[in-house]
Amino acid sequence: MISRYSFGKPFETEALVVKIEATEGKLPFFRTDGEGNYYYDFDDKDIVYGLGEQIRGINKRGWTYTSWNLDNPHHHEDTHSLYGAHNFLLVDGKELFGVFFDFPGKITFDIGYTKRNEMHVYADRNDMNVYIITGDNKKDIVNQFRVAIGQSYLAPFWAFGYGQSKWGYITEDDVRRVAEEYAKLGTPLDSIYLDIDYMQDFKDFTVNPERFSDLKKLAESMKEQGIHLVPIIDAGVKIEDGYDVYEEGVANNYFCKNEEGKDFVGAVWPGKVHFPDFLQPEARSWFGEKYGELTKLGIDGFWNDMNEPAIFYSEESLSEAIDAVASLKGKNIGLSEYFSTMGTIQGLSSNPKYYDQFYHNVNGQMVRHSDIHNLFGMNMTRAANEALCKLEPEKRTLFFSRASFIGAHRYGGIWQGDNLSWWSHILQGMQQLPALNMAGFIYIGSDTGGFGADTTEDLMLRWIQFALFTPLFRNHSALGTREQELYQFDSCKAMTEMVKIRYALIPYLYSEYLKAVINNDMMFKPLSFEFDDEESKCVEDQLLIGNELMIAPIYKQNASGRYVYLPEDMMLIRMRKYDDYETEQMTKGHHYIKVALDELVFFVRKDKAIPFAKPAKSTSELDLNSLGRLGYEGAKYEMYMDDGINPDVSATLKRVEI
Ligand code: MIG
């Protein structure tokens, strides 16, 4: 049961797809002062799940989290905000309920940080809808919430293949080389990503003609090899006379305005930019249709970046900073001046004050950006998705975004942003998955191998052994970091075997993905969502995948194994290659399991089995008609399959028993 409690004048975020009448009467579970403060008292053992992309574990108790979409490459333990705002929580303990704070501005969740046994949720304004969801169990509550926020975005089947990306593929030859090297190595590959380097001067929907002389031809020749090119699109539009996107945006008032009613100027990769006002439906369809210029060239997937929106500086703040630095010229600078100057420079990027300086036109009303900040990225991806549904109605286009709000899950997936090549970030990325599923995001994944910092061969192997279970399985890294395509490493063969295992698992992973989308379920669950025992509640580094598998990845340097908790008897599968593996019956309880660097270990749940394919060089060549099985003798598996491309899933959906 879902009830809405309405405070002040809430902004319509469009997070929900159903209209729920506001309930008169007192908000249950929380104490509230009517000014945007909500308090909940915990028992010692209460657990809080949710908050989507936020850092710090599956159980959110013990830290404070702020929903404020931020270009934040520091996914450190003391971070408060990343790229998404997913204000849905589930409290499990003395009471069981879900709560969604439907609020598009800044809102903070102090979950036992100030006071260990108190949750304090607060926003700067109390104009919001609070939804309380009660139900039989955690899965039921999540399911009810998911129904209310609408069916999740459906990715094409090919998007389950392996993808290679790197900020710094400067020319089309770089792209061709990636394809060639992987072909030589025999690694399956379905996509190569184009980062900002393909654009002309970082202008959206342009292609640099010197470095990518014929994108259409390149896309065609890649398609022949089963490879999709997936270009990036940034939120900011370069200010440049003669550039059609800029000129049309100005002429039609499609850009965000400053207080004087002029187009707001920020700076990102192209230098000075305007930001499309994605809250205007006309601006959305205009910007969305621009994606068609690339689909005409054979492109069928996009990733939307910098859409928090990230702002490197504003004209005013940059000139202030330059003056501050200039005023120090020739002086003997002491410690405090040094640090305050450094602070001024560092504070230029995505400074909160910029977001007070521009406005959206919402049905003729000027709405300050900071009041609805967390809706911006969502509406960019919505623009792209809605336009492509019209331009290419016969097929699914791949979309994933960096910034998001609940509701964005209907328009695309997300990737988890600029992680680092750190061991702890394997775990971090994994812990985000169930909470993202709760918020509706199912097509998800983090940069495999790590984005920032230099990866290592062993980190890469371990990361692949985890990431091969995530819908988005993409190797991506930052400009200037160590090259991490698999062929850069001595263990490229072992890595390739892991990618092949991924392809063998695709029938299962895609089927569980479809189930999660169609039935509004979670694909990644904490153990405690299926098992009631006290120990399952504490497990932070294992996950259930679909209804059949459990994973317990290795995320520590030089570890030759790890402890695993089995909440029931399970079958261990130890694989070196898709056709070279052993199985072992394990009993419920704690075990130490050895896992060599070139082995993949995962578990099939008791009396269950999964389909298993023969790998192929791309998803288009996977033979789904002759599937093998892994798991318990006699167990049945209901497999969901469809043609992987028709946007209307029910048109081609089949459920077969395997
Ligand atoms: O300021 O386009 O998260 O994936 O490679 C960095 C360059 C901008 C951030 C994205 C990252 C991408 C990078 N972008």
Short mmCIF file of C-alpha atoms and ligand atoms in Angstrom, two decimals, residues 71 83 165-168 194-197 199 202 232 234 268-269 303-306 308 310 312 402 415-419 447 451 474 476-479, ligand 1:
data_model
loop_
_atom_site.label_atom_id
_atom_site.label_comp_id
_atom_site.label_asym_id
_atom_site.label_seq_id
_atom_site.Cartn_x
_atom_site.Cartn_y
_atom_site.Cartn_z
CA ASP A 71 30.24 15.71 -11.16
CA TYR A 83 25.73 11.95 -9.87
CA SER A 165 35.92 2.49 -24.17
CA LYS A 166 38.70 4.97 -23.48
CA TRP A 167 38.79 8.70 -23.23
CA GLY A 168 41.51 9.27 -25.79
CA LEU A 194 33.50 7.24 -28.62
CA ASP A 195 34.39 9.80 -25.97
CA ILE A 196 34.48 13.58 -26.52
CA ASP A 197 37.48 13.18 -28.82
CA MET A 199 33.54 15.75 -31.77
CA PHE A 202 33.50 19.37 -28.24
CA ILE A 232 29.05 10.41 -25.93
CA ASP A 234 27.50 16.30 -23.31
CA VAL A 268 32.63 23.04 -19.79
CA TRP A 269 34.75 21.17 -22.37
CA TRP A 303 25.92 7.88 -23.33
CA ASN A 304 24.90 11.22 -21.86
CA ASP A 305 27.60 12.90 -19.81
CA MET A 306 28.13 16.08 -17.77
CA GLU A 308 24.31 17.20 -13.52
CA ALA A 310 28.83 19.91 -14.54
CA PHE A 312 33.85 24.11 -14.77
CA ARG A 402 25.56 9.90 -15.71
CA TRP A 415 26.85 4.07 -15.48
CA GLN A 416 28.26 4.72 -12.06
CA GLY A 417 30.63 7.48 -13.10
CA ASP A 418 34.28 8.22 -12.51
CA ASN A 419 35.45 5.51 -10.16
CA ASP A 447 33.76 1.37 -15.46
CA PHE A 451 38.26 5.08 -14.69
CA ARG A 474 32.25 -1.79 -20.25
CA HIS A 476 36.51 2.44 -19.66
CA SER A 477 39.30 4.66 -18.42
CA ALA A 478 40.41 8.27 -18.30
CA LEU A 479 42.71 10.13 -20.60
O1 MIG B 1 35.24 15.85 -17.25
O2 MIG B 1 34.31 12.83 -21.59
O3 MIG B 1 32.36 10.46 -16.50
O4 MIG B 1 33.35 8.76 -18.48
O5 MIG B 1 35.39 9.75 -20.12
C1 MIG B 1 35.34 14.52 -17.65
C2 MIG B 1 35.40 12.61 -20.74
C3 MIG B 1 34.30 14.25 -18.67
C4 MIG B 1 33.45 12.31 -17.53
C5 MIG B 1 32.85 10.97 -17.72
C6 MIG B 1 33.89 10.05 -18.30
C7 MIG B 1 34.38 10.59 -19.62
C8 MIG B 1 34.93 12.01 -19.41
N1 MIG B 1 33.92 12.85 -18.79
#
